[in-house]
mmCIF file of C-alpha atoms and ligand atoms in Angstrom:
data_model
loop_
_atom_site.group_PDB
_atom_site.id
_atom_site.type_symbol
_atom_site.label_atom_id
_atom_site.label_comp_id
_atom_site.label_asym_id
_atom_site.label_seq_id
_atom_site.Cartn_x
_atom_site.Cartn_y
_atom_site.Cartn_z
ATOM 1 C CA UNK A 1 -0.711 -13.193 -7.280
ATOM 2 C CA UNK A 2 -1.777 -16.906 -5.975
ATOM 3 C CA UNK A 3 -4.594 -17.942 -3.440
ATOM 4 C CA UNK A 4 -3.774 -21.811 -3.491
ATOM 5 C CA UNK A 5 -2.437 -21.731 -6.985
ATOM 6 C CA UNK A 6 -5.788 -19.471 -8.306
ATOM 7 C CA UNK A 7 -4.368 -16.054 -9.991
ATOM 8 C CA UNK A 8 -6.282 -13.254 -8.023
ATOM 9 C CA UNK A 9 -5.855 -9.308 -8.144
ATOM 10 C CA UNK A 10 -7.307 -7.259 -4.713
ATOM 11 C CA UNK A 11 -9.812 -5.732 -6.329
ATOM 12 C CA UNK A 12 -12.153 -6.750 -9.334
ATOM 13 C CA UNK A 13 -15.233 -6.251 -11.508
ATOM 14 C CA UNK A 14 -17.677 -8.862 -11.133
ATOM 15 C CA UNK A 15 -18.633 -10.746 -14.875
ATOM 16 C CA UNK A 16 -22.249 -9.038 -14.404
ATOM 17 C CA UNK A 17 -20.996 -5.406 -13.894
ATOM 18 C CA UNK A 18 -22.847 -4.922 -10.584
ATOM 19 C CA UNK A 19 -20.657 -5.052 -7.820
ATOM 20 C CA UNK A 20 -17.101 -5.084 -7.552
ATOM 21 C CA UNK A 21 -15.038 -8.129 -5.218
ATOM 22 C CA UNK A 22 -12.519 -7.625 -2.850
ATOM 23 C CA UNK A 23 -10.942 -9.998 -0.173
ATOM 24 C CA UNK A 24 -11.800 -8.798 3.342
ATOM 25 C CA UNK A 25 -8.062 -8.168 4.438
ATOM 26 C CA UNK A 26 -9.600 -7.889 8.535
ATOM 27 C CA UNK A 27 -10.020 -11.454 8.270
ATOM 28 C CA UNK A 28 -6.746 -12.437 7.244
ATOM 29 C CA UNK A 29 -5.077 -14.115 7.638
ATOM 30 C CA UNK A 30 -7.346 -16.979 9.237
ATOM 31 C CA UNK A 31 -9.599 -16.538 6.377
ATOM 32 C CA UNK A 32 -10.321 -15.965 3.227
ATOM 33 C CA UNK A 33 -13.059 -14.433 2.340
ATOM 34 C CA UNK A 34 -14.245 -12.091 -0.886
ATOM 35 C CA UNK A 35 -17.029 -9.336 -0.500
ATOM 36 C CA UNK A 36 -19.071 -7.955 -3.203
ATOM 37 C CA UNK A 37 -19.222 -3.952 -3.344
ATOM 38 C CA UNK A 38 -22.800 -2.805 -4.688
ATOM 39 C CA UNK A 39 -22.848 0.899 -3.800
ATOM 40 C CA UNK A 40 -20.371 3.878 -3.501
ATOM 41 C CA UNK A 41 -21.294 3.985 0.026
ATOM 42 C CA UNK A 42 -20.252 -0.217 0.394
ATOM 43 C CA UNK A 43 -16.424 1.148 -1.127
ATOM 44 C CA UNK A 44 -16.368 3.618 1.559
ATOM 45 C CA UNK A 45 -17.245 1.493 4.112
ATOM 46 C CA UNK A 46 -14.545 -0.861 2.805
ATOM 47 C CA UNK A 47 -11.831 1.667 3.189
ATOM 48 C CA UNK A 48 -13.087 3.172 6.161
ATOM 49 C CA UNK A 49 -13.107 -0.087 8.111
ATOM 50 C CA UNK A 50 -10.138 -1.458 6.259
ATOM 51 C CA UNK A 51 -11.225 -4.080 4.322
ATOM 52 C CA UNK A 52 -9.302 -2.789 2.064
ATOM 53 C CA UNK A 53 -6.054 -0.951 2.887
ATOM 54 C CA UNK A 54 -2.505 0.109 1.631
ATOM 55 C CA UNK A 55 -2.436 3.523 -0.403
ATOM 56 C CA UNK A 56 -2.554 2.308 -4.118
ATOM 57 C CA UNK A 57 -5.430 0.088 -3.059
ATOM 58 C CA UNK A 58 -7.156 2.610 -1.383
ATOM 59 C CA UNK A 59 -7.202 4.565 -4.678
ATOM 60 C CA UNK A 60 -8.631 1.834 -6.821
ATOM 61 C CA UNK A 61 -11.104 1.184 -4.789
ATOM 62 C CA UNK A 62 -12.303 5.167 -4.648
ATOM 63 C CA UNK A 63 -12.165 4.329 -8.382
ATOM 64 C CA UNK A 64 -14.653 1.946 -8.583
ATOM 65 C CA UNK A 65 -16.985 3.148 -5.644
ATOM 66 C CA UNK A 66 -17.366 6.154 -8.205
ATOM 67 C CA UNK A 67 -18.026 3.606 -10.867
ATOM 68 C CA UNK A 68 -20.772 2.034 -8.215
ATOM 69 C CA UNK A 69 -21.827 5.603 -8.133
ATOM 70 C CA UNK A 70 -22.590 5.914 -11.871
ATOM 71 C CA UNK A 71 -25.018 2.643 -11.660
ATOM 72 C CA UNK A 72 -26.800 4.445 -8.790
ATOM 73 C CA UNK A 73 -27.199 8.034 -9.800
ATOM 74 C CA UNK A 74 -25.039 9.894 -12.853
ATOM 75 C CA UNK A 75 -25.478 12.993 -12.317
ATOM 76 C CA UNK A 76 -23.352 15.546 -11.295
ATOM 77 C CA UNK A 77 -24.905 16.105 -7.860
ATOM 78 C CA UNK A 78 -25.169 12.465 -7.481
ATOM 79 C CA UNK A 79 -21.306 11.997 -8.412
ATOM 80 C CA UNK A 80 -20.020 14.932 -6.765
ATOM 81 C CA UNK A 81 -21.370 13.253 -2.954
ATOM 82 C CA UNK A 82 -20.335 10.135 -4.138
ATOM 83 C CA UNK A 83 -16.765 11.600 -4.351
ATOM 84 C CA UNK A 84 -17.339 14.089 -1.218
ATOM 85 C CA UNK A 85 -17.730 10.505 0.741
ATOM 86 C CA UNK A 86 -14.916 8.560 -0.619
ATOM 87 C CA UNK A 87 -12.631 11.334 0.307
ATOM 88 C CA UNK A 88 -13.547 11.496 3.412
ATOM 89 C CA UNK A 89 -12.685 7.937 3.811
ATOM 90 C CA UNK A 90 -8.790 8.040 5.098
ATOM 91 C CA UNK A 91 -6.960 11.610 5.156
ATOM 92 C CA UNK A 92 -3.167 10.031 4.600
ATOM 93 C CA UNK A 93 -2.988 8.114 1.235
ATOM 94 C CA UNK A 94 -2.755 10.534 -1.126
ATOM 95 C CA UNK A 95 -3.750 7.984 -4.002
ATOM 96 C CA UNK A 96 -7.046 8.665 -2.724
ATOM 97 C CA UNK A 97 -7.379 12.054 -3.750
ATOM 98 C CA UNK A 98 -5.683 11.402 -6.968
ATOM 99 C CA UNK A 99 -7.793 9.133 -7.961
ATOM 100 C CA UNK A 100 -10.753 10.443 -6.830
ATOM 101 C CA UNK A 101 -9.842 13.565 -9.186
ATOM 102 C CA UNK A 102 -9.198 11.717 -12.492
ATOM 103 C CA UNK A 103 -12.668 9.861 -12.030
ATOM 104 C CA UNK A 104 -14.265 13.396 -11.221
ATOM 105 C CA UNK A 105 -12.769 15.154 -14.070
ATOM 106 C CA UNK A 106 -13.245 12.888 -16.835
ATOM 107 C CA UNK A 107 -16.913 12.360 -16.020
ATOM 108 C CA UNK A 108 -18.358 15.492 -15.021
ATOM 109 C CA UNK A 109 -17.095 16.407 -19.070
ATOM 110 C CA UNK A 110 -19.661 13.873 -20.429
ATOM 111 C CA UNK A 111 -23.135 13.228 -20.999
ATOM 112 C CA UNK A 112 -24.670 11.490 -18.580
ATOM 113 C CA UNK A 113 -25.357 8.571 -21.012
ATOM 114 C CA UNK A 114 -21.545 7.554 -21.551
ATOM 115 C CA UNK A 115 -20.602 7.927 -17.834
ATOM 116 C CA UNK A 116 -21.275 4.458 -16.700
ATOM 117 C CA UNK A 117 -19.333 2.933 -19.455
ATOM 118 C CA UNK A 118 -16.403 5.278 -19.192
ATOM 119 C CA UNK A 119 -16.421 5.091 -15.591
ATOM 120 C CA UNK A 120 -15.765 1.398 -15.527
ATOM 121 C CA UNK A 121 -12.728 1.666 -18.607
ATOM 122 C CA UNK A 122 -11.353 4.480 -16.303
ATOM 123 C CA UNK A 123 -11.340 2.083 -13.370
ATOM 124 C CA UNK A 124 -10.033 -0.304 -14.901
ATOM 125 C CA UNK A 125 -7.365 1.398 -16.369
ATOM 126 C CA UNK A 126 -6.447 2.817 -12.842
ATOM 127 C CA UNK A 127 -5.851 -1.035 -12.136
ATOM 128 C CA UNK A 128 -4.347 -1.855 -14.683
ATOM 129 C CA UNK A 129 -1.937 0.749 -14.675
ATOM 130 C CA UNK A 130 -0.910 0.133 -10.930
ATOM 131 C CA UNK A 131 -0.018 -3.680 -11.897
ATOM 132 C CA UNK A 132 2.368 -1.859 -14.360
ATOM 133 C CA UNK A 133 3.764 0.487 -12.239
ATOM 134 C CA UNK A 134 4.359 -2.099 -9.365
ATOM 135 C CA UNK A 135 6.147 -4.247 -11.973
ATOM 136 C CA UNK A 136 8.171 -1.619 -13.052
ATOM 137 C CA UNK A 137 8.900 -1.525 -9.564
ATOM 138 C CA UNK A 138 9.749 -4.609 -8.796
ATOM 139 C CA UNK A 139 12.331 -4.782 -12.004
ATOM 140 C CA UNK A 140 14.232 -1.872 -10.921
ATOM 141 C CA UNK A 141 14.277 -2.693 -7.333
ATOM 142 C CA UNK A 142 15.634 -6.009 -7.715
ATOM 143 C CA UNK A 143 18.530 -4.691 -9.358
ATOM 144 C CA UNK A 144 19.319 -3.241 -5.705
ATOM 145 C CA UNK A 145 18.899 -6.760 -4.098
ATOM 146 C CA UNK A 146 21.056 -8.613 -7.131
ATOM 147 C CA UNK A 147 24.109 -5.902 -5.925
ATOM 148 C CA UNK A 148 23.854 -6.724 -2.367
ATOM 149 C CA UNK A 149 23.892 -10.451 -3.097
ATOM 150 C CA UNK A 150 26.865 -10.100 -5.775
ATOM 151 C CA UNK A 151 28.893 -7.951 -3.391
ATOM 152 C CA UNK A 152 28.423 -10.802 -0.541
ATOM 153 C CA UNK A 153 29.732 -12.817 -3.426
ATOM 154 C CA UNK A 154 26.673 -14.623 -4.166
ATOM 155 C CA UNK A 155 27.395 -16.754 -1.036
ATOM 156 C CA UNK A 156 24.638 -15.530 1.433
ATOM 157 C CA UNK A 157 21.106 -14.789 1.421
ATOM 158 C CA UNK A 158 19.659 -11.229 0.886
ATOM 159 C CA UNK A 159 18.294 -10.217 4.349
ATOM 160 C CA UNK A 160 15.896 -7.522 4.252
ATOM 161 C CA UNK A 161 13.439 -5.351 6.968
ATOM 162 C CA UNK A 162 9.991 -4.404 5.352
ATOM 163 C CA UNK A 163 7.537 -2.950 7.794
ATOM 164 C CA UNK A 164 3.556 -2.603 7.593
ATOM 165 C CA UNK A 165 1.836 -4.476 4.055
ATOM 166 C CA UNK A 166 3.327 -2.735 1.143
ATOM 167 C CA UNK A 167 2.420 -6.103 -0.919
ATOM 168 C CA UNK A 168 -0.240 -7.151 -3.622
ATOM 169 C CA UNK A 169 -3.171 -6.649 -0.973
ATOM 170 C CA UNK A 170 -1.946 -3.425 -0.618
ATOM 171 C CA UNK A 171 -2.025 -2.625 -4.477
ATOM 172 C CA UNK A 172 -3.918 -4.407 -7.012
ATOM 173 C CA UNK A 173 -1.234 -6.683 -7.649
ATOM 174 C CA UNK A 174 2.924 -7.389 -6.675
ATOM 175 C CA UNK A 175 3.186 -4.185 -4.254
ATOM 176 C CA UNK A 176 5.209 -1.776 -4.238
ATOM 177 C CA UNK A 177 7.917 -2.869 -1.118
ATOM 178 C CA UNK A 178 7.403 -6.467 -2.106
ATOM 179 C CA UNK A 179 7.852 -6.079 -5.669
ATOM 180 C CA UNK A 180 11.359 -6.297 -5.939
ATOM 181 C CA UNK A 181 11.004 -9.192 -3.439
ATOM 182 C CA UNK A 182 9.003 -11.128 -5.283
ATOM 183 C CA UNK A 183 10.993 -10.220 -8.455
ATOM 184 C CA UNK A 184 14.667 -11.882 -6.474
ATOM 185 C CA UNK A 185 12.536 -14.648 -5.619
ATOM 186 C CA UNK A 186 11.786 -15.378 -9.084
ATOM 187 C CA UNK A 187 15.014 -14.813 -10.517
ATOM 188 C CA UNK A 188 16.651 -16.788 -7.892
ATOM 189 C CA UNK A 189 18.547 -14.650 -6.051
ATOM 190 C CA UNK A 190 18.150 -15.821 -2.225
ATOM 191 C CA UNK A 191 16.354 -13.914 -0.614
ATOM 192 C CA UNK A 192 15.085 -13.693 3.126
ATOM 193 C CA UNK A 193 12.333 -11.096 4.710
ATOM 194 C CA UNK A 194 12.256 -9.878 8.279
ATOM 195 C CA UNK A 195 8.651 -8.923 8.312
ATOM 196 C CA UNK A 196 7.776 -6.286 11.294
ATOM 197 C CA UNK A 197 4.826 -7.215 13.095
ATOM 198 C CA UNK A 198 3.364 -3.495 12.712
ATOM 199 C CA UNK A 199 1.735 -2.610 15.640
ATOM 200 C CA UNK A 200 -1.446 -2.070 16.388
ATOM 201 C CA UNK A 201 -3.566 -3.693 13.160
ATOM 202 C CA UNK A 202 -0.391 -5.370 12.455
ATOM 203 C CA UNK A 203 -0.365 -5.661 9.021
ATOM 204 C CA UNK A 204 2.947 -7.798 8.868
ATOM 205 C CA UNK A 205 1.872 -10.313 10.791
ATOM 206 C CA UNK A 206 -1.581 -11.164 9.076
ATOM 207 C CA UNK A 207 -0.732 -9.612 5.455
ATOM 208 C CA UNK A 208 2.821 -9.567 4.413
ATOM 209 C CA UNK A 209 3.830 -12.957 6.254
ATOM 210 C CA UNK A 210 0.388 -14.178 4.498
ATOM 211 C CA UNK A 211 1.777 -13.378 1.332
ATOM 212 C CA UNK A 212 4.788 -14.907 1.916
ATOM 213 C CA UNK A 213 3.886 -17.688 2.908
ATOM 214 C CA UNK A 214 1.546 -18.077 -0.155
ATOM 215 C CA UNK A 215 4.236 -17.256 -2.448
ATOM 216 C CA UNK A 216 6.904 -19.022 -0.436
ATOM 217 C CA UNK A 217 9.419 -16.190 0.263
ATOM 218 C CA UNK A 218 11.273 -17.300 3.504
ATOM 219 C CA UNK A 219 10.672 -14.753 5.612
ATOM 220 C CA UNK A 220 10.438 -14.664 9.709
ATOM 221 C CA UNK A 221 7.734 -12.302 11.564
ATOM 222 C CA UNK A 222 9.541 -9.965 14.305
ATOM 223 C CA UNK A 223 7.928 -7.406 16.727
ATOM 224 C CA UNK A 224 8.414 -3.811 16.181
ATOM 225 C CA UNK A 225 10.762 -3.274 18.424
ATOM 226 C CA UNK A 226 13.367 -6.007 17.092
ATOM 227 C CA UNK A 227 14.595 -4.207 14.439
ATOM 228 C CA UNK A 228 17.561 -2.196 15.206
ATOM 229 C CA UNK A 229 19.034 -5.113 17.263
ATOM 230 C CA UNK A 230 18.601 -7.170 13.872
ATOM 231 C CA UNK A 231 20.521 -4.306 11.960
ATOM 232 C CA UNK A 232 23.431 -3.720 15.012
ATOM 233 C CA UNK A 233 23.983 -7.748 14.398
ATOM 234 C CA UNK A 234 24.528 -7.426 11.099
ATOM 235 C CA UNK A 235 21.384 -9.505 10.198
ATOM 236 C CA UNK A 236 19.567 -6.741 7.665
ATOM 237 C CA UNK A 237 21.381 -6.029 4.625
ATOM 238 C CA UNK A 238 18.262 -4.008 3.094
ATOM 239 C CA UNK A 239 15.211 -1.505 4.503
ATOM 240 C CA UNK A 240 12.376 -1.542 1.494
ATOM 241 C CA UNK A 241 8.900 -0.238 2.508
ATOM 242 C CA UNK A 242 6.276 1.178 0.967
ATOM 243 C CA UNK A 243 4.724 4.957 1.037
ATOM 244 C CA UNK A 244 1.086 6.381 1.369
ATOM 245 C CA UNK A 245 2.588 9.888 0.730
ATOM 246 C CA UNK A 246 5.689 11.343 -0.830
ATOM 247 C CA UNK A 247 6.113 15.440 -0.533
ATOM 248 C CA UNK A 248 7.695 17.046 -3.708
ATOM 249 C CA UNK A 249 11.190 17.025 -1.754
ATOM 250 C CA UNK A 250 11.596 13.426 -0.783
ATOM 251 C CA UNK A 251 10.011 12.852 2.565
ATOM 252 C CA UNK A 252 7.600 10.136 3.355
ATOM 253 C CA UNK A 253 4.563 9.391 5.314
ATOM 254 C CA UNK A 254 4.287 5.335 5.754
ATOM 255 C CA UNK A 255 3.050 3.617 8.755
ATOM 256 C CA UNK A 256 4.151 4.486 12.109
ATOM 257 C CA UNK A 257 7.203 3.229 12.839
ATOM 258 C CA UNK A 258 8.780 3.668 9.582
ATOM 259 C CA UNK A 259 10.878 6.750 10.646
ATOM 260 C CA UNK A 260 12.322 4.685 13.513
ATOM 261 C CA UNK A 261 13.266 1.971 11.348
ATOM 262 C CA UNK A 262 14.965 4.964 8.842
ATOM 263 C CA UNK A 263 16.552 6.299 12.156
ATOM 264 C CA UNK A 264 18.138 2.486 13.002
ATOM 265 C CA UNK A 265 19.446 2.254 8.912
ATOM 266 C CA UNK A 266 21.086 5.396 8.957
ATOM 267 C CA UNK A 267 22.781 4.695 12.539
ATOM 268 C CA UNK A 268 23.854 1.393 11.511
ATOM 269 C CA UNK A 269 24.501 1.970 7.045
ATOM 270 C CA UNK A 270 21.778 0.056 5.934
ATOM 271 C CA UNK A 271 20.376 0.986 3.146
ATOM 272 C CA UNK A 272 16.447 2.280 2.948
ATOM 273 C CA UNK A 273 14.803 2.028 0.075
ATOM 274 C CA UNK A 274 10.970 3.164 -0.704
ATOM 275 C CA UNK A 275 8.681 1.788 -3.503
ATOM 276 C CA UNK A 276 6.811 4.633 -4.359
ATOM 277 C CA UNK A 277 4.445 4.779 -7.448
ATOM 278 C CA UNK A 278 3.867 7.972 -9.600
ATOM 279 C CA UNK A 279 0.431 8.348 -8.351
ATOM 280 C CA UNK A 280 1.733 8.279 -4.271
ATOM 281 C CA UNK A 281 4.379 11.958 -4.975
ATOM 282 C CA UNK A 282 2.059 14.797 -4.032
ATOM 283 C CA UNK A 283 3.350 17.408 -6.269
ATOM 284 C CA UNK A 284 1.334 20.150 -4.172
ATOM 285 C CA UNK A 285 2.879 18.909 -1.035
ATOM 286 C CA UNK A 286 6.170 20.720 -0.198
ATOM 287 C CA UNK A 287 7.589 18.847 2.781
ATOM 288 C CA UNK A 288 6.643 16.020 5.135
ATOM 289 C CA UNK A 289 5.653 17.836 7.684
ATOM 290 C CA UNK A 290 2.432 19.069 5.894
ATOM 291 C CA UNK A 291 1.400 15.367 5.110
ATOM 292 C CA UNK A 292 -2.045 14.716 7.372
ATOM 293 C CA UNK A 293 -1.518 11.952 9.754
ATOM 294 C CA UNK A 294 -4.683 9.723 10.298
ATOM 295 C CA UNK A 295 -5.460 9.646 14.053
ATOM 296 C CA UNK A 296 -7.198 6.354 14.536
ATOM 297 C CA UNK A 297 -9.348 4.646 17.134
ATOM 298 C CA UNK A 298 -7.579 3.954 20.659
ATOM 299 C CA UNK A 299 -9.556 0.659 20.784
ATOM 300 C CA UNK A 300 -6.494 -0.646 18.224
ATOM 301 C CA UNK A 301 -4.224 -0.091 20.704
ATOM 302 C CA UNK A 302 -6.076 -1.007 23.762
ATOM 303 C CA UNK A 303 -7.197 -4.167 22.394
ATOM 304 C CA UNK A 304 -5.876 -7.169 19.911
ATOM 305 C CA UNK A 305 -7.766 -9.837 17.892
ATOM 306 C CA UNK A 306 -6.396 -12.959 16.994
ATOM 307 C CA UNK A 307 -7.417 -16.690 16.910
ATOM 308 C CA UNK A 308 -7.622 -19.192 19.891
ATOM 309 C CA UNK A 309 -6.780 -22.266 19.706
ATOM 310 C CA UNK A 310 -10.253 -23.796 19.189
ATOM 311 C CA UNK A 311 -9.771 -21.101 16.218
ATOM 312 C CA UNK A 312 -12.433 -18.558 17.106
ATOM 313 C CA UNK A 313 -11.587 -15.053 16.272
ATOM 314 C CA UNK A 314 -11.462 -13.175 19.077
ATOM 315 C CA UNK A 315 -10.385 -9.533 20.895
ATOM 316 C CA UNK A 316 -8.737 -9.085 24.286
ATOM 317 C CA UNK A 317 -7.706 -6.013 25.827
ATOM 318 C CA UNK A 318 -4.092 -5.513 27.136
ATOM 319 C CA UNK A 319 -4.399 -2.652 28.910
ATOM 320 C CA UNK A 320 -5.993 -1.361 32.386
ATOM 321 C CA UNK A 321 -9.740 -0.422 31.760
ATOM 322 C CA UNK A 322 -9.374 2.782 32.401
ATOM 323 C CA UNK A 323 -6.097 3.854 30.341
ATOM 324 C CA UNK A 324 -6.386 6.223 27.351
ATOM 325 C CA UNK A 325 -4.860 5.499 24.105
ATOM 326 C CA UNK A 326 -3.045 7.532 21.093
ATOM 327 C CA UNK A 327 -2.735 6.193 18.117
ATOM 328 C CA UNK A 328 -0.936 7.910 15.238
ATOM 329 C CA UNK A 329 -1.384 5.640 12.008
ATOM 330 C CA UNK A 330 1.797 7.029 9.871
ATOM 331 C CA UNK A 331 4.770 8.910 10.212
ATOM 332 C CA UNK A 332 7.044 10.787 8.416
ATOM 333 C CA UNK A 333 10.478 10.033 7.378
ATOM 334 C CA UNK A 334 12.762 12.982 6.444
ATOM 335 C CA UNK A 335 14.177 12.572 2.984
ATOM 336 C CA UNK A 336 17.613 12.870 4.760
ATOM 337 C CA UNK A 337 16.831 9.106 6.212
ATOM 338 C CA UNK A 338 16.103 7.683 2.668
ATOM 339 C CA UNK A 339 19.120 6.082 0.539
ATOM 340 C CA UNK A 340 16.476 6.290 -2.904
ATOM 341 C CA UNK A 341 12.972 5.795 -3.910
ATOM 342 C CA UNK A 342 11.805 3.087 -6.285
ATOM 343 C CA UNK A 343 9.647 4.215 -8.733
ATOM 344 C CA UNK A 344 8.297 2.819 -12.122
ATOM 345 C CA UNK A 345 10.114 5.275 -13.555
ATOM 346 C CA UNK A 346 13.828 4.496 -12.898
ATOM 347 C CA UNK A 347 15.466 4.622 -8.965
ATOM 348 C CA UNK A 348 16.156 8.698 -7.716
ATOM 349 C CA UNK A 349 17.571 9.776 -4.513
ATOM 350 C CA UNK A 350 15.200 11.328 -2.450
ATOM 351 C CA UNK A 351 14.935 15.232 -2.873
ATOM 352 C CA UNK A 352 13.409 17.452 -4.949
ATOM 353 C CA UNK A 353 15.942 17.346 -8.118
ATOM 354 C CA UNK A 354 15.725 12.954 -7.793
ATOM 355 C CA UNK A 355 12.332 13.019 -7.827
ATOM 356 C CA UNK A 356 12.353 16.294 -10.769
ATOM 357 C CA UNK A 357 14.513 13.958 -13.168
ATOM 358 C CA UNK A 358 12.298 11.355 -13.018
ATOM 359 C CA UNK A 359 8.945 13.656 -13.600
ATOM 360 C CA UNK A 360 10.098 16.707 -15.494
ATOM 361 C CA UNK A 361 6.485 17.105 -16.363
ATOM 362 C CA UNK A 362 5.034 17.387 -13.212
ATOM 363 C CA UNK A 363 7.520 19.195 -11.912
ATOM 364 C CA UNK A 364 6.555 21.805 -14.188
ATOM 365 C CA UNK A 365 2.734 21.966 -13.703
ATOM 366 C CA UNK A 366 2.217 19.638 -10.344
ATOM 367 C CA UNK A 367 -1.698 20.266 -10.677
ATOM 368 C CA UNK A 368 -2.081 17.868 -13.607
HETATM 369 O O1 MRU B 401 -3.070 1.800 7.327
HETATM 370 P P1 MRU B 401 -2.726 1.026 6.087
HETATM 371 O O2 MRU B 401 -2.708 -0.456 6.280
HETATM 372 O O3 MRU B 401 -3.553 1.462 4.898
HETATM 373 O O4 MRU B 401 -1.233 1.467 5.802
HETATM 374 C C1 MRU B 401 -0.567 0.973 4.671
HETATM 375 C C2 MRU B 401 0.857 1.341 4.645
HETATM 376 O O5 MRU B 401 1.369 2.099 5.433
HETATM 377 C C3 MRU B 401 1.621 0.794 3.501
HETATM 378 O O6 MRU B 401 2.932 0.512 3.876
HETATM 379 C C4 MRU B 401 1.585 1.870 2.421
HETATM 380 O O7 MRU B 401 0.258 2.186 2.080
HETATM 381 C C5 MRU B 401 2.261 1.492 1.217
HETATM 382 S S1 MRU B 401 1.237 0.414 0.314
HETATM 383 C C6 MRU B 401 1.924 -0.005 -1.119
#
């Protein structure tokens, strides 16, 4: 996607082959600044502090922090840490562990000569694959946007809800939620994107309405909360978000918040769509409710960062002192909730014989 009309992706090898760049999405969106990965441990951090975030994302960068890890030390012990590290990064994206896996597998089966090379072609092909899948994406899911705007007789703009970042930063390029967005925009289909806030990093307001704005989507930021007023009003034709999890029978784990959002749709007949790449459906996972939910820090809901006016960045609590804080990063939303999922493999509803048509294969042996 476009940085003032440059091209960038949200994750990259460097033209020397030592470090790997990413754009520091805590600093968004008041700046814009790229970071250079050197070590396994540096693509840990990255994820672990959220530099880099979003599921797909989280599972290319794995990828290359294992490539890092072949520069630094190859063998098997050396690799198998690196990947013991990574994984213990975030516990709810499950593109972690996949990709974590097909790094581990394919290398540990080679000499240690050819694992540096092979490391970085597996890497890459991780990225480039997600680019394909999120395209894929984006031309099936616009399909459901061109319907909605043909049956209000092309009059009116598409209105739709996304929650949390489900966009290029939160893949290596187009997203998964955003996808079809982008794809209406392109085509010219009016389009129109209530973007939730997403409480506490709030993801929506620095990343998604970033994007937008970048790419010129009209779109207006709303707090959390707004959202089933918007849909009783008749002012959300559309749900789309992304996933970080889908269990073999249609439920999803997505940022918190999602599930109320599902809960609003279904009580007012919106429909709720989910971008959801191959790599995001645990095949080993049954049902949502055995999807681990990342308990984060309390200080992201005790406190906020933002810029003041003389445009330092700075972080203010909101709450009394002494108060104690939960925070819950995802939640899961019962297939029931979900009108299909958008994959790059077609658009299924969301159960166990949906999600079967489109994967026979997996179906049949989920472990590979
Ligand atoms: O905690 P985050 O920012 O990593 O959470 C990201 C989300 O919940 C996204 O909506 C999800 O990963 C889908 S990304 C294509």
């Amino acid at each position: 996607m476009q940085v003032n009309g440059t091209p960038y992706r949200s994750i990259w090898l460097e033209d020397d082959e030592k470090s790997v760049g990413i754009i520091d999405q805590t600093r968004l969106p008041h700046d814009f600044l790229k970071v250079y990965l050197k070590t396994a441990a540096d693509a840990a951090v990255a994820i672990q502090t959220m530099q880099v975030r979003g599921a797909p994302l989280i599972g290319a960068t794995a990828a290359w922090g294992i490539y890092l890890a072949t520069r630094e030390d190859p063998t098997d012990t050396g690799l198998r840490a690196s990947c013991e590290n990574l994984l213990s990064t975030r516990p709810t994206a499950v593109n972690l562990i996949w990709a974590i896996k097909r790094m581990k597998k394919r290398l540990l089966s080679l000499p240690l000569n050819k694992r540096k090379q092979e490391a970085k072609l597996l890497a890459q092909k991780i990225c480039d694959e997600d680019i394909e899948i999120c395209h894929a994406i984006g031309n099936w899911g616009v399909n459901i946007i061109r319907d909605i705007w043909e049956t209000k007789g092309k009059s009116s703009t598409v209105n739709i809800l996304t929650h949390c970042n489900a966009g290029w930063l939160a893949t290596v390029d187009w997203g998964t939620a955003t996808a079809p967005i982008y794809a209406a925009n392109e085509r010219g289909i009016p389009v129109h994107v209530w973007v939730d806030e997403t409480r506490p990093r709030n993801q929506g307001a620095a990343l998604t309405a970033w994007e937008f704005a970048s790419h010129s989507v009209p779109h207006t930021l709303v707090v959390d909360n707004a959202g089933g007023h918007l849909m009783q009003r008749g002012k959300i034709d559309l749900l789309i978000t992304g996933a970080d999890r889908a269990a073999e029978n249609g439920d999803i784990a997505n940022k918190v918040g999602t599930y109320l959002k599902a809960l609003a749709a279904a009580d007012n007949h919106v429909p709720f769509y989910v971008g959801l790449p191959g790599p995001t459906i645990d095949w080993t996972c049954q049902s949502g409710n055995k999807i681990p939910i990342e308990e984060r820090g309390a200080d992201e809901v005790l406190r906020i960062t933002g810029q003041t006016k003389r445009g330092l960045i700075e972080t203010v609590n909101i709450a009394p002192k002494t108060t104690q804080a939960a925070n819950p990063a995802f939640d899961v939303t019962p297939a029931k909730l979900i009108t299909g999922l958008i994959t790059e493999r077609g658009i299924c509803t969301a159960s166990r014989e949906g999600l079967k048509s489109l994967y026979p294969e997996k179906a049949k042996s989920p472990q590979t």
